[in-house]
PDB file of C-alpha atoms and ligand atoms in Angstrom:
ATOM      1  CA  UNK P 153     127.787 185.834 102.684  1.00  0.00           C
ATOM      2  CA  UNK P 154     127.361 189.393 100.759  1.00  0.00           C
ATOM      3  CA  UNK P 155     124.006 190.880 100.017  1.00  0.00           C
ATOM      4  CA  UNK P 156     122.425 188.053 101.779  1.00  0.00           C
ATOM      5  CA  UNK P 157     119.182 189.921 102.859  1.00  0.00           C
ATOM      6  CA  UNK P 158     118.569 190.775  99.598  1.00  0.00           C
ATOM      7  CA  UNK P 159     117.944 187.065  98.898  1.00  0.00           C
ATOM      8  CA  UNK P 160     115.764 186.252 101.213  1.00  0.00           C
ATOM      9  CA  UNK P 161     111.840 185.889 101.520  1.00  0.00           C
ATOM     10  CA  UNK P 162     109.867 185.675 104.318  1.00  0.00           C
ATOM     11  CA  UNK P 163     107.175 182.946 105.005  1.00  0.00           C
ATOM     12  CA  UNK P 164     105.102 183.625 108.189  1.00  0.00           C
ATOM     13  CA  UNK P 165     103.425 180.344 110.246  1.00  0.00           C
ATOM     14  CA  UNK P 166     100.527 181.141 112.311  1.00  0.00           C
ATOM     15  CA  UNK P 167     100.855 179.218 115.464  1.00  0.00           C
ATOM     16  CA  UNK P 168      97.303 178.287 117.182  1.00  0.00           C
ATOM     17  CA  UNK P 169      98.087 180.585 119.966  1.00  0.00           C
ATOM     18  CA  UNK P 170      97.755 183.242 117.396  1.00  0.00           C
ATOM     19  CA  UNK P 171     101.647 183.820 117.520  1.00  0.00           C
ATOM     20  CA  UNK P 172     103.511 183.704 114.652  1.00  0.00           C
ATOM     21  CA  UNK P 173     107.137 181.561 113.376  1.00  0.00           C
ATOM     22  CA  UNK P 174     108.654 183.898 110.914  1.00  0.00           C
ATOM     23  CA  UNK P 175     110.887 181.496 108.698  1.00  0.00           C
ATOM     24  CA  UNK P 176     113.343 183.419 106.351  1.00  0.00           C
ATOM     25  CA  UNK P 177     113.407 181.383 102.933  1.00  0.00           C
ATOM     26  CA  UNK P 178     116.011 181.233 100.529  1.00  0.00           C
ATOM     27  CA  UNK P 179     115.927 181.678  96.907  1.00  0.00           C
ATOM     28  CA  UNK P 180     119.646 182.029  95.625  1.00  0.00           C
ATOM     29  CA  UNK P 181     122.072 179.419  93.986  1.00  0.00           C
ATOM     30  CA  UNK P 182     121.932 176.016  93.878  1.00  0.00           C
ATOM     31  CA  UNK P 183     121.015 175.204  97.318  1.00  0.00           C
ATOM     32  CA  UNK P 184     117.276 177.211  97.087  1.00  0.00           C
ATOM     33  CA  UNK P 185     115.303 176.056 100.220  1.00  0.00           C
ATOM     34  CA  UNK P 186     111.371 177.072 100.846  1.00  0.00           C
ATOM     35  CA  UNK P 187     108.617 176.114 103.369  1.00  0.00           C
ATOM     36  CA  UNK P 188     107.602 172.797 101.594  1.00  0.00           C
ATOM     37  CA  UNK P 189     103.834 171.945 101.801  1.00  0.00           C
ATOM     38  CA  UNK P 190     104.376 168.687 103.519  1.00  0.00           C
ATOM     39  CA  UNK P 191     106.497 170.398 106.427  1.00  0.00           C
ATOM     40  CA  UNK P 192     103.538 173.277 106.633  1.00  0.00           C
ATOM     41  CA  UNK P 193     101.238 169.783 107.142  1.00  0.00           C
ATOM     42  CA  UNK P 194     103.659 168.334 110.083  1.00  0.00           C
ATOM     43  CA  UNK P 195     104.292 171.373 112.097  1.00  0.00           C
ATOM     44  CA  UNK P 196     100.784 172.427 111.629  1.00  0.00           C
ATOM     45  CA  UNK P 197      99.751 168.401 112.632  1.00  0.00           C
ATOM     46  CA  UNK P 198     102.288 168.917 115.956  1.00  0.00           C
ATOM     47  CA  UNK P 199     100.425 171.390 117.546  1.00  0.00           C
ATOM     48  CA  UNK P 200      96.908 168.770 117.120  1.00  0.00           C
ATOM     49  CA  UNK P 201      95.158 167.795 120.605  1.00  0.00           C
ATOM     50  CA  UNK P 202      96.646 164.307 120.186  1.00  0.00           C
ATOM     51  CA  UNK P 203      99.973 165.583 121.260  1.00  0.00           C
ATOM     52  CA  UNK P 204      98.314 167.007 124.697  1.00  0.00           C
ATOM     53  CA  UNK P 205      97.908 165.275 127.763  1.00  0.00           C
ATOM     54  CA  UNK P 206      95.414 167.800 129.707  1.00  0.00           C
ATOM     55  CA  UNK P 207      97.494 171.428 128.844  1.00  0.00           C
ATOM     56  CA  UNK P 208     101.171 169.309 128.662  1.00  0.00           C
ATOM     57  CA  UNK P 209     102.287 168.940 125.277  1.00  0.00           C
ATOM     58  CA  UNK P 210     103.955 165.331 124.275  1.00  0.00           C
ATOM     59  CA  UNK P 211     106.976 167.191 123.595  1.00  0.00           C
ATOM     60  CA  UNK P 212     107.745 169.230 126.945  1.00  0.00           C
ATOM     61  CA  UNK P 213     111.117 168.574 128.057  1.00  0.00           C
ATOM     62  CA  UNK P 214     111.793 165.705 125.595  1.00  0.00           C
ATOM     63  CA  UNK P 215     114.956 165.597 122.679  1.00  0.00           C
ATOM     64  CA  UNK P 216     113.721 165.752 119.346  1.00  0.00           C
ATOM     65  CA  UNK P 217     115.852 165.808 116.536  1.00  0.00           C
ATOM     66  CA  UNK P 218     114.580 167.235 112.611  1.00  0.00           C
ATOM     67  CA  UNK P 219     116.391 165.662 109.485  1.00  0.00           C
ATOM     68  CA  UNK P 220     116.868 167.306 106.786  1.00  0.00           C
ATOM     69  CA  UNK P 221     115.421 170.576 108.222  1.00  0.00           C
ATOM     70  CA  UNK P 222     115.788 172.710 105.020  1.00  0.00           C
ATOM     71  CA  UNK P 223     114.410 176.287 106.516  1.00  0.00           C
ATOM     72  CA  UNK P 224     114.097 174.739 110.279  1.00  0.00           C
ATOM     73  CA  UNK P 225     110.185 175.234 110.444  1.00  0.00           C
ATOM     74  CA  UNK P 226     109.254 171.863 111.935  1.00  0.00           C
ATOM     75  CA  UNK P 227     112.059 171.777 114.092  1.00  0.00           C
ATOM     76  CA  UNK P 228     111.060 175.523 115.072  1.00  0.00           C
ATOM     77  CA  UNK P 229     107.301 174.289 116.080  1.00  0.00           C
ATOM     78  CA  UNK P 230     108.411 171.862 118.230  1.00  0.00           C
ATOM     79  CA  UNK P 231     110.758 174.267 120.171  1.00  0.00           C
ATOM     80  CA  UNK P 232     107.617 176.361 120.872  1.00  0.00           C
ATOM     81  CA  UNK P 233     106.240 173.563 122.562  1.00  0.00           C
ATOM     82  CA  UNK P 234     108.878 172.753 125.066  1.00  0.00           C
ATOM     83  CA  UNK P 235     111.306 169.871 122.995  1.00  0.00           C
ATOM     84  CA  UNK P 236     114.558 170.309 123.146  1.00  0.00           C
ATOM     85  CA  UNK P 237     115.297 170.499 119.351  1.00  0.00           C
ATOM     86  CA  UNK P 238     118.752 169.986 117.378  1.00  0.00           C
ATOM     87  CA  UNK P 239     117.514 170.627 113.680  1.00  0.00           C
ATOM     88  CA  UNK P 240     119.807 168.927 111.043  1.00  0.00           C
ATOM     89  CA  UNK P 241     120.357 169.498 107.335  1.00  0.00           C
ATOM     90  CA  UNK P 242     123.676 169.585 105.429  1.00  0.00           C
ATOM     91  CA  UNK P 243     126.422 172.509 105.661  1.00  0.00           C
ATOM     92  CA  UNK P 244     125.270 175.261 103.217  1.00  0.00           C
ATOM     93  CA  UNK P 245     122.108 175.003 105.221  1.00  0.00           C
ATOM     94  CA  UNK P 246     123.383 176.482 108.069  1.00  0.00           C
ATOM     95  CA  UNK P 247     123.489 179.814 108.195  1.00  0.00           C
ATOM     96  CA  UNK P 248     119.472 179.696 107.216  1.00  0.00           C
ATOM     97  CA  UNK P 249     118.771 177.786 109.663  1.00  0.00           C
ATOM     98  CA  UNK P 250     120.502 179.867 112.594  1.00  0.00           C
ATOM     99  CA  UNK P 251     119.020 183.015 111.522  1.00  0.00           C
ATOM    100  CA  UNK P 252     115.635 181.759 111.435  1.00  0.00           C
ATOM    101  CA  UNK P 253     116.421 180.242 115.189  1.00  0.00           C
ATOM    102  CA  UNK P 254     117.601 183.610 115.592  1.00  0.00           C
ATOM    103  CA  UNK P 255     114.494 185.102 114.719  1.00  0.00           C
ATOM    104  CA  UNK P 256     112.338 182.991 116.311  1.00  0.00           C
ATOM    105  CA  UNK P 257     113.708 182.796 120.037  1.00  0.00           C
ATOM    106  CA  UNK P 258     111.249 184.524 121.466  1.00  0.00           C
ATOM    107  CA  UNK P 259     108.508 181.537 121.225  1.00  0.00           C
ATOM    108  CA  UNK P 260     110.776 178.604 121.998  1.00  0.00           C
ATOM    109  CA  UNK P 261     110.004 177.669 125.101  1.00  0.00           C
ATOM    110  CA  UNK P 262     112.359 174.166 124.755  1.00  0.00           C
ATOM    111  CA  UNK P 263     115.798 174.842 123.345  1.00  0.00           C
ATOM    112  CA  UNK P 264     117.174 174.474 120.011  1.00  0.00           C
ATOM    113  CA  UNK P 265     120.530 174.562 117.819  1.00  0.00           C
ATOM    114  CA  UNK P 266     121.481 173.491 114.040  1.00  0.00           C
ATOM    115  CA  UNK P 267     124.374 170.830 113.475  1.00  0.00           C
ATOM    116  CA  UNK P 268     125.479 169.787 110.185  1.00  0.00           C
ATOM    117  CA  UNK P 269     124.144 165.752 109.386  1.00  0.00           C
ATOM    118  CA  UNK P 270     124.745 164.422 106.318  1.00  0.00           C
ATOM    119  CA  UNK P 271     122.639 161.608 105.741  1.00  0.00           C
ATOM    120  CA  UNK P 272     125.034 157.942 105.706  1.00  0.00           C
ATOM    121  CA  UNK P 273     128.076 159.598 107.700  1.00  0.00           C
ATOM    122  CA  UNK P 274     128.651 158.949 111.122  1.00  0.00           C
ATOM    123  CA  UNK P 275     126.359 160.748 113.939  1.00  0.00           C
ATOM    124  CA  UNK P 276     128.605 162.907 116.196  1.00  0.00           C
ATOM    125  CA  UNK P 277     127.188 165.167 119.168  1.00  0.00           C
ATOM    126  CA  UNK P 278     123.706 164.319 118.649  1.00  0.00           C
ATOM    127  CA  UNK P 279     121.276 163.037 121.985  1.00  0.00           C
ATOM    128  CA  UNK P 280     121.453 158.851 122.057  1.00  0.00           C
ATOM    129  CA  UNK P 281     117.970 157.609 121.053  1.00  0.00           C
ATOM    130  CA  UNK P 282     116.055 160.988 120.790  1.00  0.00           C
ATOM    131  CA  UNK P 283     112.340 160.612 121.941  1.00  0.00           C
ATOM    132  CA  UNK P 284     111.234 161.939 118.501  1.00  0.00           C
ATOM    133  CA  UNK P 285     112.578 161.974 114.868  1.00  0.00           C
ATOM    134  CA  UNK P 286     110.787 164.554 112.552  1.00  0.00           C
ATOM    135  CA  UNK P 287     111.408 164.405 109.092  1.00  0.00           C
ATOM    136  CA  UNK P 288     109.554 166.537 106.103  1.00  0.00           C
ATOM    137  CA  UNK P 289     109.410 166.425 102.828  1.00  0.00           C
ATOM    138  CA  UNK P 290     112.985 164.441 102.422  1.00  0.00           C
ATOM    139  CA  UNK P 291     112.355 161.448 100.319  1.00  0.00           C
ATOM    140  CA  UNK P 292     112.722 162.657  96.757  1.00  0.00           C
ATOM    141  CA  UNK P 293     116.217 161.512  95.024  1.00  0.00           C
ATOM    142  CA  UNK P 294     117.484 157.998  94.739  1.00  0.00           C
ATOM    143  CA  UNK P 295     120.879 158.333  95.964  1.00  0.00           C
ATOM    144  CA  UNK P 296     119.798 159.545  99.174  1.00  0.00           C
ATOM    145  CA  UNK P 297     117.562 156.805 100.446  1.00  0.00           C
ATOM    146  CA  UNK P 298     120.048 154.422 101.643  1.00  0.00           C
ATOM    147  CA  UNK P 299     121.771 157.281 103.269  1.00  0.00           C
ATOM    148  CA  UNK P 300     118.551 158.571 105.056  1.00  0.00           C
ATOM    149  CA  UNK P 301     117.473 155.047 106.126  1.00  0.00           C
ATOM    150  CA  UNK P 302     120.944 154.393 107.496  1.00  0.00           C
ATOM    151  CA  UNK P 303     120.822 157.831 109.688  1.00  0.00           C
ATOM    152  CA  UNK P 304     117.405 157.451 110.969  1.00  0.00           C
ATOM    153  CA  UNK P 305     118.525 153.430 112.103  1.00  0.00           C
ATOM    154  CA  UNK P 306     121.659 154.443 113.596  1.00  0.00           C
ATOM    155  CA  UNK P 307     119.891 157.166 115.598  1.00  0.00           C
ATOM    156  CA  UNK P 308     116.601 156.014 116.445  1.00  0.00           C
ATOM    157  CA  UNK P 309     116.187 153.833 119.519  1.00  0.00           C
ATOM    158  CA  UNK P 310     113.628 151.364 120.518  1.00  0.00           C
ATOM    159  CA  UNK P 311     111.756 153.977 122.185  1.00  0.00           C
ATOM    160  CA  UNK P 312     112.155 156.821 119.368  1.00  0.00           C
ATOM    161  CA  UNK P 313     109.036 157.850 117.907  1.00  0.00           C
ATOM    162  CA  UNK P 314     109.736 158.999 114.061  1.00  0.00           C
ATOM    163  CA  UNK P 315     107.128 161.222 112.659  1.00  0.00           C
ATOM    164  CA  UNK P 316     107.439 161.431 108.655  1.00  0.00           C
ATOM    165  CA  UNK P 317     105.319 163.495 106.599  1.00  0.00           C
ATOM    166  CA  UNK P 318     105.869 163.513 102.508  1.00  0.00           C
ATOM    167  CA  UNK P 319     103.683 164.781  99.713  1.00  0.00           C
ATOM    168  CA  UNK P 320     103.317 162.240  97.458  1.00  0.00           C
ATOM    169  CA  UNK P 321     104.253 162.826  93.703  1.00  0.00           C
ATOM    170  CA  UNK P 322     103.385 161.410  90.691  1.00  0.00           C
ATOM    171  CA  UNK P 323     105.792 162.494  88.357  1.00  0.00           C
ATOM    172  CA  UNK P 324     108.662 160.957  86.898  1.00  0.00           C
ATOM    173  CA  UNK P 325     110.671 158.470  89.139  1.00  0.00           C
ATOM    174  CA  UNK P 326     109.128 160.209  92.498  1.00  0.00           C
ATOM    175  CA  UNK P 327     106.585 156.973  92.840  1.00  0.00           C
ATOM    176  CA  UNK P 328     109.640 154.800  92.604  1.00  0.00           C
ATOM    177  CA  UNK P 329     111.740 156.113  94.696  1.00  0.00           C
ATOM    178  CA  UNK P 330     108.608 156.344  97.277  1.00  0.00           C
ATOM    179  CA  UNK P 331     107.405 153.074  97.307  1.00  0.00           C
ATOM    180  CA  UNK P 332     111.598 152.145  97.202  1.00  0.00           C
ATOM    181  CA  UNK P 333     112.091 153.704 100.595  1.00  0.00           C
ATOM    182  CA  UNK P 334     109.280 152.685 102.441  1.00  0.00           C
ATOM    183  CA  UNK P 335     109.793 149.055 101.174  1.00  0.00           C
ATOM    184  CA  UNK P 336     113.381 149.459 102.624  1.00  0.00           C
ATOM    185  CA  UNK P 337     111.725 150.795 106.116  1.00  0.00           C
ATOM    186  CA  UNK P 338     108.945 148.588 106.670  1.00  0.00           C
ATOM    187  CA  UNK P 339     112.194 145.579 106.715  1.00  0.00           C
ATOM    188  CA  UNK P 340     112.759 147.198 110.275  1.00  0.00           C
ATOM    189  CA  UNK P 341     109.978 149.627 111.305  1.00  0.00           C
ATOM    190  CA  UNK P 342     106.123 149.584 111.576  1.00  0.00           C
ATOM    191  CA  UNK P 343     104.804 152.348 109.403  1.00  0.00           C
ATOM    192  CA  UNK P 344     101.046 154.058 110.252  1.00  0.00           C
ATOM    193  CA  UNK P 345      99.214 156.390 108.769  1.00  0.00           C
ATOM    194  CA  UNK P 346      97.660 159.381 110.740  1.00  0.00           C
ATOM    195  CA  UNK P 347      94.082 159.865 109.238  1.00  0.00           C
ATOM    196  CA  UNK P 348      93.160 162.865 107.570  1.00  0.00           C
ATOM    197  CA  UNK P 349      90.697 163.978 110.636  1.00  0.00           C
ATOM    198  CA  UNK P 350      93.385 163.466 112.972  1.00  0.00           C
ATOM    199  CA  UNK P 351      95.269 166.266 111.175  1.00  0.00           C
ATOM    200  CA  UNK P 352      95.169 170.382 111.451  1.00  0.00           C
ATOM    201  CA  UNK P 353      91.783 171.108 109.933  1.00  0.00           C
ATOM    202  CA  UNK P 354      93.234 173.496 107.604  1.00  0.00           C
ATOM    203  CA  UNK P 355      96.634 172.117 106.569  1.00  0.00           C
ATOM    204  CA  UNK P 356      95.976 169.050 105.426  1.00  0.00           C
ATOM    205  CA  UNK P 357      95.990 167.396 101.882  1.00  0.00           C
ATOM    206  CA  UNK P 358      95.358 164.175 100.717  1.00  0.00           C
ATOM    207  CA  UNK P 359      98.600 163.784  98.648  1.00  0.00           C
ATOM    208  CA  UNK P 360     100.565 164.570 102.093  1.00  0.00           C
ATOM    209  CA  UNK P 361     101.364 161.991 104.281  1.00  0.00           C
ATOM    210  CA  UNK P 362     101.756 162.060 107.847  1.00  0.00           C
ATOM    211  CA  UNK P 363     103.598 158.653 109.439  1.00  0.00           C
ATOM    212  CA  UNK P 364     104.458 157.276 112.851  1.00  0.00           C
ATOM    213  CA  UNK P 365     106.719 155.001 112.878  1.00  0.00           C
ATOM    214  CA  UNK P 366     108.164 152.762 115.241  1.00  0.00           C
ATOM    215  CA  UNK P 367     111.430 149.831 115.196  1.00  0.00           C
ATOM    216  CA  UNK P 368     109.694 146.523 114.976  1.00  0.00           C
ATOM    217  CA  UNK P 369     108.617 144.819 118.143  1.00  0.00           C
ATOM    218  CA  UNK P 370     109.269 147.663 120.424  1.00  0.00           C
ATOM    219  CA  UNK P 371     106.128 149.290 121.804  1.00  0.00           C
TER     220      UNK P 371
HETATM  221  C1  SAM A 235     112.755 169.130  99.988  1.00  0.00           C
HETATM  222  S1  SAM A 235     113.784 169.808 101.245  1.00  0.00           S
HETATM  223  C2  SAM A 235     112.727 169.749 102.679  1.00  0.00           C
HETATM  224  C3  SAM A 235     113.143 170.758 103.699  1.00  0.00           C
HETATM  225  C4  SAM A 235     112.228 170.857 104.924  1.00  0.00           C
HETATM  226  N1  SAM A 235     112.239 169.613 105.687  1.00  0.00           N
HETATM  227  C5  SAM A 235     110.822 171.178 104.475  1.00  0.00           C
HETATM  228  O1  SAM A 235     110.007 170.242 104.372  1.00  0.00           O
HETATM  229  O2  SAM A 235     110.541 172.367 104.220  1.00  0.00           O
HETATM  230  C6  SAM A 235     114.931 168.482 101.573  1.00  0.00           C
HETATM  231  C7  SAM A 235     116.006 168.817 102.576  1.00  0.00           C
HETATM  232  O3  SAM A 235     116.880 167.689 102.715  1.00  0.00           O
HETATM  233  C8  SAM A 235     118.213 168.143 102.755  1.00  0.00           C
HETATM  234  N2  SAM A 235     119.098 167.078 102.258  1.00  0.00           N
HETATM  235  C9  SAM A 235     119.163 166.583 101.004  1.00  0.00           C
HETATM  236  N3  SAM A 235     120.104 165.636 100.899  1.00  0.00           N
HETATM  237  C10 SAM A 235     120.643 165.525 102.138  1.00  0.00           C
HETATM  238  C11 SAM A 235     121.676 164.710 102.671  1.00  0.00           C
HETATM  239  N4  SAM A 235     122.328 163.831 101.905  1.00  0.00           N
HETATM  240  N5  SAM A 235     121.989 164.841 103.964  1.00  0.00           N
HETATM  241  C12 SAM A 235     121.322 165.737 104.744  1.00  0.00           C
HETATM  242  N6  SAM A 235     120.337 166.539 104.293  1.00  0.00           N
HETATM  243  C13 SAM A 235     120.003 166.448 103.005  1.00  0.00           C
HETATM  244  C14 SAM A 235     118.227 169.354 101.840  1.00  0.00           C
HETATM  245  O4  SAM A 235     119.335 170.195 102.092  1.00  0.00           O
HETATM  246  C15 SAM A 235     116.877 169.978 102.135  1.00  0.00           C
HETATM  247  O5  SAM A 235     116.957 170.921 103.168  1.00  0.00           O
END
């Protein structure tokens, strides 16, 4: 990859501890890939008291895996606070993503690596039944939702807790292909919504939606 510095810009993510993620965006070719808003609203909503029991983070030692991690910046939070991450996203994602682990080693206090998952194809090398799914901002073209649904049901366990967050658009097909993939989900998960209050005081918005869900009858 020639000039590739040249095509990057930097987006810097205040953690609460004052620290700060520096996530390298990229802004060339086809395969352009920011900090989307709803992913700034999950990694922001991670670091909430709700995920602290006394000064343990929820995610201390646990496996966590991030689809469709685009710049890696959700994936990257949680590695700060002790998961061991594998962030996903599809194969001309992958050198972004390994820089900005690169650049961001420092803070993780879990572990974390990239692997290529393409929504629909077989999982290889990826932990059984992670403790968490994170997913931002990845419900947004037609052809994918099958796919996506399929990945997060072959690799989510009864105990795997999902955590979706999406901004919710209102042009074009976008409110199709929403309320199309969450009618597929609900066949085999329980969907709730985390309240506005319960979110990061500043990054919050009340077109972005922040989910837990859970496979049916497993609590
Ligand atoms: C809108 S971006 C969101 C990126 C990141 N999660 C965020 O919120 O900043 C959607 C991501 O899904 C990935 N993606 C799209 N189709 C995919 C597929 N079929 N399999 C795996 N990843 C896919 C894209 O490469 C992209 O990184």
């Amino acid at each position: 990859m020639a000039d590739v510095e040249r095509d990057y810009f930097l987006r810097a993510v205040e953690r609460r501890d004052g620290s700060r993620l520096r996530i390298k965006q990229h802004c060339a070719g086809d395969v352009g890939c920011v900090v989307w808003d709803a992913a700034l609203v999950l990694a922001k909503y991670l670091e909430t008291s709700s995920f602290y029991r006394g000064s343990s983070h929820v995610f201390s030692g646990k496996n966590v895996v991030e689809l469709g991690s685009g710049t890696g910046v959700v994936g990257l939070m949680a590695s700060t606070l002790g998961a061991n991450v594998i962030l996903t996203d599809l194969e001309e994602l992958q050198d972004l993503l390994n820089i900005n682990i690169k650049d961001n080693k420092h803070l993780v206090t879990g572990s974390i690596q990239a692997k290529v998952l393409k929504w629909g194809e077989t999982v290889k090398d990826l932990p059984s039944e992670p403790d968490y799914i994170l997913v931002a901002d990845c419900i947004y073209y037609e052809q994918s939702l099958e796919p996506l649904l399929k990945t997060i049901k072959d690799i989510s366990g009864n105990k795997t807790a999902i955590i979706l967050c999406y901004e919710e658009r209102t042009m074009g097909n976008n409110p199709k292909i929403e309320s199309q993939f969450f009618e597929l989900l609900q066949i085999d998960f329980e969907i709730e919504e985390v309240p506005l209050e319960q979110q990061d005081e500043e990054y919050r918005s009340e077109d972005i939606h922040v989910l837990h869900i859970k496979r049916r009858g497993h609590h």
